[in-house]
CSV table of C-alpha atoms and ligand atoms in Angstrom, one decimal:
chain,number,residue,atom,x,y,z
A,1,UNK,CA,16.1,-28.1,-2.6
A,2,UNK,CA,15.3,-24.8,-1.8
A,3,UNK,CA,12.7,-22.9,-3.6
A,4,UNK,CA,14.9,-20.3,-5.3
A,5,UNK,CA,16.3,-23.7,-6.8
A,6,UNK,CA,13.5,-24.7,-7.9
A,7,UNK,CA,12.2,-21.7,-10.0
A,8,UNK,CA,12.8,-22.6,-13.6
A,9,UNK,CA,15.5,-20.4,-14.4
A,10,UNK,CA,14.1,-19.9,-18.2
A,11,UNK,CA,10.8,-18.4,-17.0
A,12,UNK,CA,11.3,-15.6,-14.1
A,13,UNK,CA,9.5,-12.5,-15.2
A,14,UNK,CA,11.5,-9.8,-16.1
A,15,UNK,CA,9.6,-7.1,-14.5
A,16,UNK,CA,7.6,-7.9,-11.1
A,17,UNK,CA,6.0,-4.8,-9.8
A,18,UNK,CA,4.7,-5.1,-6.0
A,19,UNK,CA,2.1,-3.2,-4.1
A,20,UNK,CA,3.1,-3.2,-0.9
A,21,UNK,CA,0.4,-2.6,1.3
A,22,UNK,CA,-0.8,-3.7,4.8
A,23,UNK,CA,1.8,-1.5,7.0
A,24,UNK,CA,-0.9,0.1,9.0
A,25,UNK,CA,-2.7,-2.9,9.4
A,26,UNK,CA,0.7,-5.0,11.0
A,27,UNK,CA,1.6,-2.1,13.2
A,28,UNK,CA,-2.1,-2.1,14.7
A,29,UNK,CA,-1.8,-5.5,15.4
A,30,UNK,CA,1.5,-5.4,17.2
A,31,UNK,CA,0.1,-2.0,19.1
A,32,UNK,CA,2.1,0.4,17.2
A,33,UNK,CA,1.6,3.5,15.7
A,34,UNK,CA,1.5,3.2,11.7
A,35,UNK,CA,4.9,4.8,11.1
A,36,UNK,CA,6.1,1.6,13.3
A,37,UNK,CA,4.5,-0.5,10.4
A,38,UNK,CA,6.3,1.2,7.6
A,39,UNK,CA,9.9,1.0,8.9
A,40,UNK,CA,9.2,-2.4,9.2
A,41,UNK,CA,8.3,-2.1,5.9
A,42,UNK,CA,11.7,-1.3,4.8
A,43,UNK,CA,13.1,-4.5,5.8
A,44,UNK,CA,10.6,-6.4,3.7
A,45,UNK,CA,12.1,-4.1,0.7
A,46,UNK,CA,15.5,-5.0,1.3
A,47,UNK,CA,14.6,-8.9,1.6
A,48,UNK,CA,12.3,-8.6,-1.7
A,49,UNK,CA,15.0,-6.5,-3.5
A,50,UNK,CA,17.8,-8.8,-2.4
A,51,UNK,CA,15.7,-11.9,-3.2
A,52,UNK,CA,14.6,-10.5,-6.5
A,53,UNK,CA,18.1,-10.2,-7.7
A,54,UNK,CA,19.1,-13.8,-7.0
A,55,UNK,CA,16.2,-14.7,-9.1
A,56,UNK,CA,17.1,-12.8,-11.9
A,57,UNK,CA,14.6,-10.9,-11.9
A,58,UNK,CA,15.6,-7.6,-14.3
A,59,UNK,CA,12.8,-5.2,-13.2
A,60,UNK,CA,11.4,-5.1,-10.0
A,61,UNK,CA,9.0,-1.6,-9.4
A,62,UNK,CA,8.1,-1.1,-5.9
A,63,UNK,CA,4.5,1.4,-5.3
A,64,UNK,CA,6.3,3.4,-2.0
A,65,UNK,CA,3.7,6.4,-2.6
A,66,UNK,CA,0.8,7.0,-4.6
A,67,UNK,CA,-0.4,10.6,-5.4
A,68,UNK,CA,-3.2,9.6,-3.2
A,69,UNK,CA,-1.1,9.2,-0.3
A,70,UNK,CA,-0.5,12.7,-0.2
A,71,UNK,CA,-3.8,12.9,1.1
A,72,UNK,CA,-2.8,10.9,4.3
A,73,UNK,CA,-2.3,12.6,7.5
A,74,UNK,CA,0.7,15.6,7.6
A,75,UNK,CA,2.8,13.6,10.2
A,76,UNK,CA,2.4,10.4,8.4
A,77,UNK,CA,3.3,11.9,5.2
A,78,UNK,CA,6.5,13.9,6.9
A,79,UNK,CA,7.3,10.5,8.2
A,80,UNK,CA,7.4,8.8,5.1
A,81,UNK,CA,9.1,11.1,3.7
A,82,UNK,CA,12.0,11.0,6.5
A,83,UNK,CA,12.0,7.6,6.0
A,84,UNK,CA,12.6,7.5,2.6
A,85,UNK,CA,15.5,10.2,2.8
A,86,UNK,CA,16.7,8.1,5.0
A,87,UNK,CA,16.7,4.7,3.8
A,88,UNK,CA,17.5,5.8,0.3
A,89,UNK,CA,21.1,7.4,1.9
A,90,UNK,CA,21.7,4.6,4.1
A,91,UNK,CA,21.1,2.0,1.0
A,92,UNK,CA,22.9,3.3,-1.6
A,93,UNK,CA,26.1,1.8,-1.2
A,94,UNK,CA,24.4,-1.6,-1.2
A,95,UNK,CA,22.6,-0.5,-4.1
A,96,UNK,CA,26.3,-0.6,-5.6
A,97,UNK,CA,27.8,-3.3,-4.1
A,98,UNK,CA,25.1,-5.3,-5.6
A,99,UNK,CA,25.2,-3.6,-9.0
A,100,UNK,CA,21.4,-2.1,-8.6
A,101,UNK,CA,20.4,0.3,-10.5
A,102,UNK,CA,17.9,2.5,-9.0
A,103,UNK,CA,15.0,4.4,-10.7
A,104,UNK,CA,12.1,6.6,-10.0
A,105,UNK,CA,8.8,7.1,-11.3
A,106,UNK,CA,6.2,9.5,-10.2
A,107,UNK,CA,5.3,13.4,-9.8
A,108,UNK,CA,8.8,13.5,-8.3
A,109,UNK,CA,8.6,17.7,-8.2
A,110,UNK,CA,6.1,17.0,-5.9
A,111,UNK,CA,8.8,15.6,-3.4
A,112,UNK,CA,9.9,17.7,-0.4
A,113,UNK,CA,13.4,18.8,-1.6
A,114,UNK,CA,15.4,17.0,0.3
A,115,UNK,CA,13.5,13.7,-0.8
A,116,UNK,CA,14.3,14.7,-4.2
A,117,UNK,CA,17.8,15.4,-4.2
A,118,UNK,CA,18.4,12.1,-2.2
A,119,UNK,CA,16.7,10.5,-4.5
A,120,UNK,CA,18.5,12.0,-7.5
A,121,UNK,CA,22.0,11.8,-5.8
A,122,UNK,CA,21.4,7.7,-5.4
A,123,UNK,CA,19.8,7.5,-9.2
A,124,UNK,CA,23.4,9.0,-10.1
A,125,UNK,CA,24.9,7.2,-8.2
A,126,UNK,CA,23.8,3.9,-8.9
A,127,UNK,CA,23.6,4.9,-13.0
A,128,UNK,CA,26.1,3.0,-14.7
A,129,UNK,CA,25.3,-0.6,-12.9
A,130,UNK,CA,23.8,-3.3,-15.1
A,131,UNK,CA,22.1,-5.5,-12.5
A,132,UNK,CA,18.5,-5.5,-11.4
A,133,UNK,CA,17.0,-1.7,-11.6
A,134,UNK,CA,15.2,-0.9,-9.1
A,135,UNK,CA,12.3,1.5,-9.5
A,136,UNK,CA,10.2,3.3,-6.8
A,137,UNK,CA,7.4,4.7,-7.5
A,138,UNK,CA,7.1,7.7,-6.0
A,139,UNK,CA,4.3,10.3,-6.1
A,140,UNK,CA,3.1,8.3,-8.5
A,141,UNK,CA,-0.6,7.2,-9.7
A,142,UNK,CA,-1.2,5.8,-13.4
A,143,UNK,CA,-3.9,8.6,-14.3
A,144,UNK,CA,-1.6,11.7,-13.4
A,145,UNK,CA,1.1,9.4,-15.6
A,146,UNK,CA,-1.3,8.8,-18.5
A,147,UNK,CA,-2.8,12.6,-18.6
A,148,UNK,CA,0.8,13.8,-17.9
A,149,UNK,CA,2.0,12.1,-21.3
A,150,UNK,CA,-1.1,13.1,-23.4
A,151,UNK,CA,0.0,16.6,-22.5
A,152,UNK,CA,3.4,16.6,-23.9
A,153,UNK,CA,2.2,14.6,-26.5
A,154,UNK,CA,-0.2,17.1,-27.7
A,155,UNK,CA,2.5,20.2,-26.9
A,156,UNK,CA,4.8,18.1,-29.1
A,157,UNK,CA,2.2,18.1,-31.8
A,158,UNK,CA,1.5,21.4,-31.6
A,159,UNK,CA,5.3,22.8,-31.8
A,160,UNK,CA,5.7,20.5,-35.0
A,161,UNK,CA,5.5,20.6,-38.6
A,162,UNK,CA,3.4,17.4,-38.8
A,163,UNK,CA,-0.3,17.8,-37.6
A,164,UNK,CA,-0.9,14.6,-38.9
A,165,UNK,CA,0.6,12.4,-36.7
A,166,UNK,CA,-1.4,9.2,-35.6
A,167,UNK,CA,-0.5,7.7,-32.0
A,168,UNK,CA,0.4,4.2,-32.2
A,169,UNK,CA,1.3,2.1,-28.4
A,170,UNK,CA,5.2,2.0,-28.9
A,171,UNK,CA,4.6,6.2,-29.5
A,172,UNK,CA,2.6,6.2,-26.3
A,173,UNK,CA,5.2,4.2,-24.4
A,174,UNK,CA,7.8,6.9,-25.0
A,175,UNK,CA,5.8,9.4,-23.5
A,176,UNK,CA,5.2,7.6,-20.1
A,177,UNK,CA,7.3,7.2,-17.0
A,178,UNK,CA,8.4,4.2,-17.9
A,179,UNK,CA,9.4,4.8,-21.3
A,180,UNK,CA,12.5,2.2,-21.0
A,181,UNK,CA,11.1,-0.2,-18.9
A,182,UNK,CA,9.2,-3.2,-20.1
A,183,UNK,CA,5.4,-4.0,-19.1
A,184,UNK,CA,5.8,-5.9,-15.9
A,185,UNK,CA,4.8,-9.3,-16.2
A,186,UNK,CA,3.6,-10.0,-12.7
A,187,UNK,CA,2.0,-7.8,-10.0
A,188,UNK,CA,1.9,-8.7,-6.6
A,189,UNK,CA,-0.2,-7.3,-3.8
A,190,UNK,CA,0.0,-8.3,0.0
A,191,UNK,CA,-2.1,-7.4,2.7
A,192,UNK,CA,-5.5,-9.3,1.0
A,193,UNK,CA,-6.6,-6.7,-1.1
A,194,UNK,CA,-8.2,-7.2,-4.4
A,195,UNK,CA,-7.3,-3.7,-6.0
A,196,UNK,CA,-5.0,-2.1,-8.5
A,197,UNK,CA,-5.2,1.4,-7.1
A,198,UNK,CA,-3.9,3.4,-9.6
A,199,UNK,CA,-1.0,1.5,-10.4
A,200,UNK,CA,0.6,1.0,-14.1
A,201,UNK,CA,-2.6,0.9,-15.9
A,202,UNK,CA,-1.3,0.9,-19.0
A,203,UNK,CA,1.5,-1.6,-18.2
A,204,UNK,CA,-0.6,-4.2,-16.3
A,205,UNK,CA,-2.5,-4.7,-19.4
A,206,UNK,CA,-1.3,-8.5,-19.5
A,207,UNK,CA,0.5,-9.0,-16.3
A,208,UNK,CA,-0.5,-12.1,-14.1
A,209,UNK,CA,-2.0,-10.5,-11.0
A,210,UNK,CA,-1.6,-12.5,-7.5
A,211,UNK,CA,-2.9,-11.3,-4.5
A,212,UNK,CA,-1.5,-12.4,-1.0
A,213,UNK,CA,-2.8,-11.8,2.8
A,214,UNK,CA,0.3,-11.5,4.2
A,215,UNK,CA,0.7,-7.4,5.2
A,216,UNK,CA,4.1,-6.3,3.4
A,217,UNK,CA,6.1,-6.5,6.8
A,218,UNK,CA,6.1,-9.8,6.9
A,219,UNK,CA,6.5,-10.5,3.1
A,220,UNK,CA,10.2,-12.1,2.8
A,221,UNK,CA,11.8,-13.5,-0.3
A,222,UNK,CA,10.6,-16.9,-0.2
A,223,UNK,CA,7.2,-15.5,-0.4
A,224,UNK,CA,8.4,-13.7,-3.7
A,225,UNK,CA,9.8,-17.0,-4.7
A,226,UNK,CA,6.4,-18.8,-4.1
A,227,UNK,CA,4.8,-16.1,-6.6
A,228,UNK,CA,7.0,-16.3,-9.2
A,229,UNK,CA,6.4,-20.0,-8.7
A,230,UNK,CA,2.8,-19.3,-9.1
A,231,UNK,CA,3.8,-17.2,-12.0
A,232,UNK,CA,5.2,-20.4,-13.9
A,233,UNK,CA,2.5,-22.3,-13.0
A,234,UNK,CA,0.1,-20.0,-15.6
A,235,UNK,CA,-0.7,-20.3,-18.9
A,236,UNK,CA,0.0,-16.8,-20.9
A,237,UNK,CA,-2.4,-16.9,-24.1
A,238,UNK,CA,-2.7,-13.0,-24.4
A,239,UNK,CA,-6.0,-13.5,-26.0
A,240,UNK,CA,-4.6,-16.7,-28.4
A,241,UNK,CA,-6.1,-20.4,-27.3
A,242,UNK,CA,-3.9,-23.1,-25.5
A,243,UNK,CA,-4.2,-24.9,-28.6
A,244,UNK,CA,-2.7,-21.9,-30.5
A,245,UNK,CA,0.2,-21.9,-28.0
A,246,UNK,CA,0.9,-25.3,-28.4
A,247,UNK,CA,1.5,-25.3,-31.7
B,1,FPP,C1,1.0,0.8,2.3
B,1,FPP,O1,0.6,0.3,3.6
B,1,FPP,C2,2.3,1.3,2.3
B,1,FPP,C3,2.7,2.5,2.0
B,1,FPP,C4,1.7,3.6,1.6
B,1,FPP,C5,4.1,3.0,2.0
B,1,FPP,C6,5.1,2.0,1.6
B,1,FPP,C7,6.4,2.5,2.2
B,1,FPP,C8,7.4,1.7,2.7
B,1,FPP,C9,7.4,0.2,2.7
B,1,FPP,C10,8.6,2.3,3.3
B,1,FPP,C11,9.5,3.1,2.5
B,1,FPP,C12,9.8,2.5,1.2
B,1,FPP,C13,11.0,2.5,0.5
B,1,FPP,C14,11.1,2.1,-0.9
B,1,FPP,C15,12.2,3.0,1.2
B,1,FPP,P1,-0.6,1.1,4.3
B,1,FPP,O2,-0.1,2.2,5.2
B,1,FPP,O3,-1.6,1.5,3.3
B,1,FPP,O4,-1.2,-0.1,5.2
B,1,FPP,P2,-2.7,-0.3,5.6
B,1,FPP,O5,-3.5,-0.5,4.4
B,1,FPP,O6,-2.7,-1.5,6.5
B,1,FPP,O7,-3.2,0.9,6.4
């Protein structure tokens, strides 16, 4: 039986959210320069995205470039860039065929114009399928989301009537990027860091974290599998006892 069999179909987290991190690290062990690591990269997003689907998984959010990232050098940057342009082009019709949605959150002004209007033409593309969504995060880091919904909060308040308004979470959630997208219930890492980065803050707040050595290049879909196996393994209490649970 293979492992995707073996995943109890009644537990697979709706919403997995990946960092994947480590490209630098496999390219410098196979002698490479660092943009080597990331188009290899790109296969391990196709095999995740793929294996994610036949999971069942409804949300999966993949971190392809923090607002930190920008800080990286300018070739690897324009690099990243180029690949994304191009990948996002070359995808989009299996995006379709497979009846992914695809979805972006982030800064994405911030994007060199023609990584934003790729990415715009495939989220229109791709708008009216029902399958997995797909959502890159782009330009992204969860402070610049946070402060960046504060803001339009308060110019909300301020342009209304009502001064009196009191922010509740389900307000909040409305004003962040991922407004229609439930909290993801498990975060994966590779590469064997022990870090959040500036990722979904606000979301993680009671996601099961697990944290893998294996650099994203060489993460396939049975490893997914085997975290989601992990996942069902775990005991959710959100602050309650077992006892409580079992109840
Ligand atoms: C982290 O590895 C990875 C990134 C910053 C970029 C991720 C991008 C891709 C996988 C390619 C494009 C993605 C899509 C969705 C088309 P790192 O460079 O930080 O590795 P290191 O920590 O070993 O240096």
């Amino acid at each position: 039986m293979s492992l995707l069999e073996k995943l109890d179909k009644s537990n697979i987290p709706q919403h997995v959210a990946i960092i994947m991190d480590g490209n630098g690290r496999w390219a410098k062990k196979n002698n490479k320069a660092r943009v080597f690591g990331h188009k290899n990269g790109v296969k391990s997003v196709r095999e995740v995205t793929e294996g994610a689907a036949q999971a069942g998984v409804k949300y999966l959010t993949l971190y392809a470039f923090s607002t930190e990232n920008w800080n990286r050098p300018k070739a690897e940057v324009a690099a990243l860039m180029q690949l994304l342009v191009t990948t996002i082009a070359k995808e989009t019709k299996t995006l379709n065929k497979n009846n992914i949605k695809l979805q972006a959150i982030g800064d994405l002004k911030n994007l060199p114009g023609n990584c934003y209007s790729e990415l715009n033409k495939a989220i229109d593309s791709t708008s009216t399928n029902d399958g997995m969504t797909l959502v890159l995060a782009l330009s992204y880091s969860s402070k610049w989301e946070i402060l960046d919904a504060v803001n339009r909060l308060l110019n909300d308040v301020k342009a209304s009537d009502n001064k009196e308004i009191k922010v509740d979470e389900a307000m909040f959630n409305r004003y962040l990027c991922t407004a229609n997208i439930p909290d993801p219930e498990l975060l994966i890492r590779t590469s064997g860091e022990y870090r959040i980065s500036n990722f979904l803050l606000w979301q993680l707040a009671y996601s099961e974290l697990y944290f893998t050595p294996i650099l994203w290049p060489d993460f396939t879909r049975e490893n997914l599998w085997e975290a989601i196996a992990d996942y069902q393994s775990r005991e959710r209490r959100f602050g309650k006892t077992s006892e409580q649970l079992s109840s």
